[in-house]
Amino acid sequence: MDGAYARRDAERTRSEERTPPESADGAVEPSPREVTAALDDADCRAMLAALEDPKTARELREECDVPSSTAYRKLDRLSDAGLVTERVTLDDGYQQVTRYVRAFDTVRLSADADGFSVDVEVREQATTDRPVGPHSPTDS
C-alpha cells in the first residue's frame, strides 16, 4: 500500500513541476529551468533565430532542417517556456493555419540568495498583434 501512495505522490510532484506558477494577473510564468533548458537546446535556438516573422511549423522544420516530430516537440518546449506563442488564422481555403511568433525581446537570468529567476521581456507585438492573413480584420 505504501508503494501506491509513493507512486501517486511522485506523479503529483511531476505534474506540479510541469505546471508553471501564475503571476498576479493570471499569466503563466515559466520556470527558470524551462527557459534555460529551451535556450540550451540547439534546435530551439535555431527556431528562435528563424522566427523574425511568424512562421508555420512546416516552414520552421524546413528552414531549421529538422524532422516534423522534432519541430513540434521543440515548439512545445519553447511554448512551455514562454518563448513562442501561437497564432491561428485562416488561409484562402478557410483552413486554420497555426503560425509561431517569438514572444520575447530579452531574457534575463538572475541569481540571488533565493535561487535563480528568469525575466522574459514580452514583445509588444506578441501581445497586441491581430492575426494576419487574407481573412483577418484590417484597419479601416
Short mmCIF file of C-alpha atoms in Angstrom, two decimals:
data_model
loop_
_atom_site.label_atom_id
_atom_site.label_comp_id
_atom_site.label_asym_id
_atom_site.label_seq_id
_atom_site.Cartn_x
_atom_site.Cartn_y
_atom_site.Cartn_z
CA MET A 1 0.00 0.00 0.00
CA ASP A 2 2.87 2.39 0.75
CA GLY A 3 4.15 1.87 -2.81
CA ALA A 4 0.84 3.07 -4.28
CA TYR A 5 0.95 6.24 -2.19
CA ALA A 6 4.58 6.85 -3.12
CA ARG A 7 3.76 6.48 -6.83
CA ARG A 8 0.80 8.83 -6.56
CA ASP A 9 2.91 11.41 -4.68
CA ALA A 10 5.67 11.08 -7.30
CA GLU A 11 3.14 11.55 -10.11
CA ARG A 12 1.67 14.61 -8.41
CA THR A 13 5.16 16.08 -7.95
CA ARG A 14 5.98 15.55 -11.64
CA SER A 15 2.66 17.11 -12.62
CA GLU A 16 3.22 20.12 -10.37
CA GLU A 17 6.69 20.61 -11.86
CA ARG A 18 5.17 20.82 -15.35
CA THR A 19 2.58 23.40 -14.29
CA PRO A 20 4.20 26.85 -14.21
CA PRO A 21 3.10 29.27 -11.47
CA GLU A 22 0.70 32.07 -12.30
CA SER A 23 1.52 35.74 -11.83
CA ALA A 24 -0.80 38.22 -10.13
CA ASP A 25 -2.52 38.97 -13.45
CA GLY A 26 -3.17 35.27 -14.12
CA ALA A 27 -0.48 34.90 -16.79
CA VAL A 28 1.51 31.68 -16.63
CA GLU A 29 5.15 32.23 -15.73
CA PRO A 30 7.68 29.69 -16.99
CA SER A 31 10.22 28.30 -14.57
CA PRO A 32 13.90 29.22 -14.89
CA ARG A 33 14.55 25.53 -15.61
CA GLU A 34 12.15 25.52 -18.61
CA VAL A 35 13.63 28.68 -20.08
CA THR A 36 17.26 27.65 -19.67
CA ALA A 37 16.57 24.13 -20.97
CA ALA A 38 14.94 25.56 -24.09
CA LEU A 39 17.75 28.05 -24.66
CA ASP A 40 20.36 25.31 -24.13
CA ASP A 41 18.83 23.26 -26.98
CA ALA A 42 20.50 23.95 -30.36
CA ASP A 43 17.32 23.19 -32.34
CA CYS A 44 15.26 25.52 -30.14
CA ARG A 45 17.83 28.29 -30.60
CA ALA A 46 17.78 27.78 -34.38
CA MET A 47 13.98 28.03 -34.38
CA LEU A 48 14.05 31.20 -32.29
CA ALA A 49 16.59 32.73 -34.68
CA ALA A 50 14.33 31.83 -37.62
CA LEU A 51 11.30 33.49 -36.03
CA GLU A 52 11.92 37.05 -37.19
CA ASP A 53 8.43 36.81 -38.73
CA PRO A 54 5.53 34.47 -37.89
CA LYS A 55 6.09 31.01 -39.40
CA THR A 56 4.30 27.69 -39.59
CA ALA A 57 5.81 24.54 -38.11
CA ARG A 58 6.44 23.33 -41.65
CA GLU A 59 8.37 26.49 -42.55
CA LEU A 60 10.44 26.17 -39.38
CA ARG A 61 11.03 22.46 -40.00
CA GLU A 62 12.34 23.18 -43.48
CA GLU A 63 14.39 26.23 -42.52
CA CYS A 64 15.96 24.53 -39.49
CA ASP A 65 16.33 21.15 -41.23
CA VAL A 66 14.67 19.05 -38.52
CA PRO A 67 12.11 16.23 -38.78
CA SER A 68 8.46 17.12 -38.30
CA SER A 69 8.19 15.34 -34.93
CA THR A 70 11.27 17.20 -33.67
CA ALA A 71 9.90 20.55 -34.84
CA TYR A 72 6.64 20.08 -32.92
CA ARG A 73 8.43 18.80 -29.82
CA LYS A 74 10.78 21.81 -29.83
CA LEU A 75 7.88 24.22 -30.44
CA ASP A 76 6.07 22.71 -27.44
CA ARG A 77 9.21 23.19 -25.36
CA LEU A 78 9.55 26.81 -26.50
CA SER A 79 5.86 27.45 -25.85
CA ASP A 80 6.02 25.92 -22.35
CA ALA A 81 8.99 28.19 -21.63
CA GLY A 82 7.00 31.24 -22.75
CA LEU A 83 9.41 31.93 -25.61
CA VAL A 84 6.97 31.46 -28.50
CA THR A 85 3.25 31.99 -28.92
CA GLU A 86 0.83 30.54 -31.43
CA ARG A 87 -1.43 32.48 -33.79
CA VAL A 88 -4.24 30.70 -35.56
CA THR A 89 -5.51 32.27 -38.78
CA LEU A 90 -7.50 31.17 -41.81
CA ASP A 91 -5.89 30.61 -45.20
CA ASP A 92 -7.57 31.30 -48.56
CA GLY A 93 -9.43 27.99 -48.33
CA TYR A 94 -10.72 28.85 -44.83
CA GLN A 95 -8.47 26.23 -43.25
CA GLN A 96 -6.89 27.01 -39.90
CA VAL A 97 -3.17 27.75 -40.06
CA THR A 98 -1.03 27.98 -36.93
CA ARG A 99 1.92 30.34 -37.07
CA TYR A 100 4.52 30.66 -34.35
CA VAL A 101 5.82 34.00 -33.13
CA ARG A 102 8.84 34.73 -30.95
CA ALA A 103 7.28 36.08 -27.76
CA PHE A 104 10.20 37.97 -26.27
CA ASP A 105 12.75 40.67 -26.90
CA THR A 106 15.03 39.95 -23.95
CA VAL A 107 15.59 37.10 -21.48
CA ARG A 108 17.42 37.86 -18.22
CA LEU A 109 18.67 35.16 -15.84
CA SER A 110 19.41 36.35 -12.30
CA ALA A 111 20.84 34.64 -9.25
CA ASP A 112 20.42 35.72 -5.64
CA ALA A 113 20.20 34.18 -2.17
CA ASP A 114 16.77 32.76 -3.01
CA GLY A 115 17.98 30.98 -6.16
CA PHE A 116 17.59 31.67 -9.86
CA SER A 117 14.94 33.77 -11.53
CA VAL A 118 14.13 34.43 -15.16
CA ASP A 119 12.67 37.61 -16.58
CA VAL A 120 11.26 37.21 -20.08
CA GLU A 121 10.58 40.65 -21.57
CA VAL A 122 7.48 40.02 -23.66
CA ARG A 123 7.38 41.57 -27.10
CA GLU A 124 4.72 44.20 -27.60
CA GLN A 125 3.94 42.50 -30.91
CA ALA A 126 3.28 39.13 -29.28
CA THR A 127 0.52 40.56 -27.10
CA THR A 128 -1.08 43.15 -29.36
CA ASP A 129 -0.85 41.89 -32.93
CA ARG A 130 -4.01 40.66 -34.51
CA PRO A 131 -3.90 37.50 -36.58
CA VAL A 132 -2.50 38.01 -40.06
CA GLY A 133 -3.86 36.52 -43.23
CA PRO A 134 -6.21 37.13 -46.09
CA HIS A 135 -9.32 36.89 -43.92
CA SER A 136 -8.11 38.81 -40.86
CA PRO A 137 -9.74 42.07 -39.85
CA THR A 138 -8.00 45.11 -41.29
CA ASP A 139 -7.75 48.69 -40.14
CA SER A 140 -10.30 51.00 -41.72
#
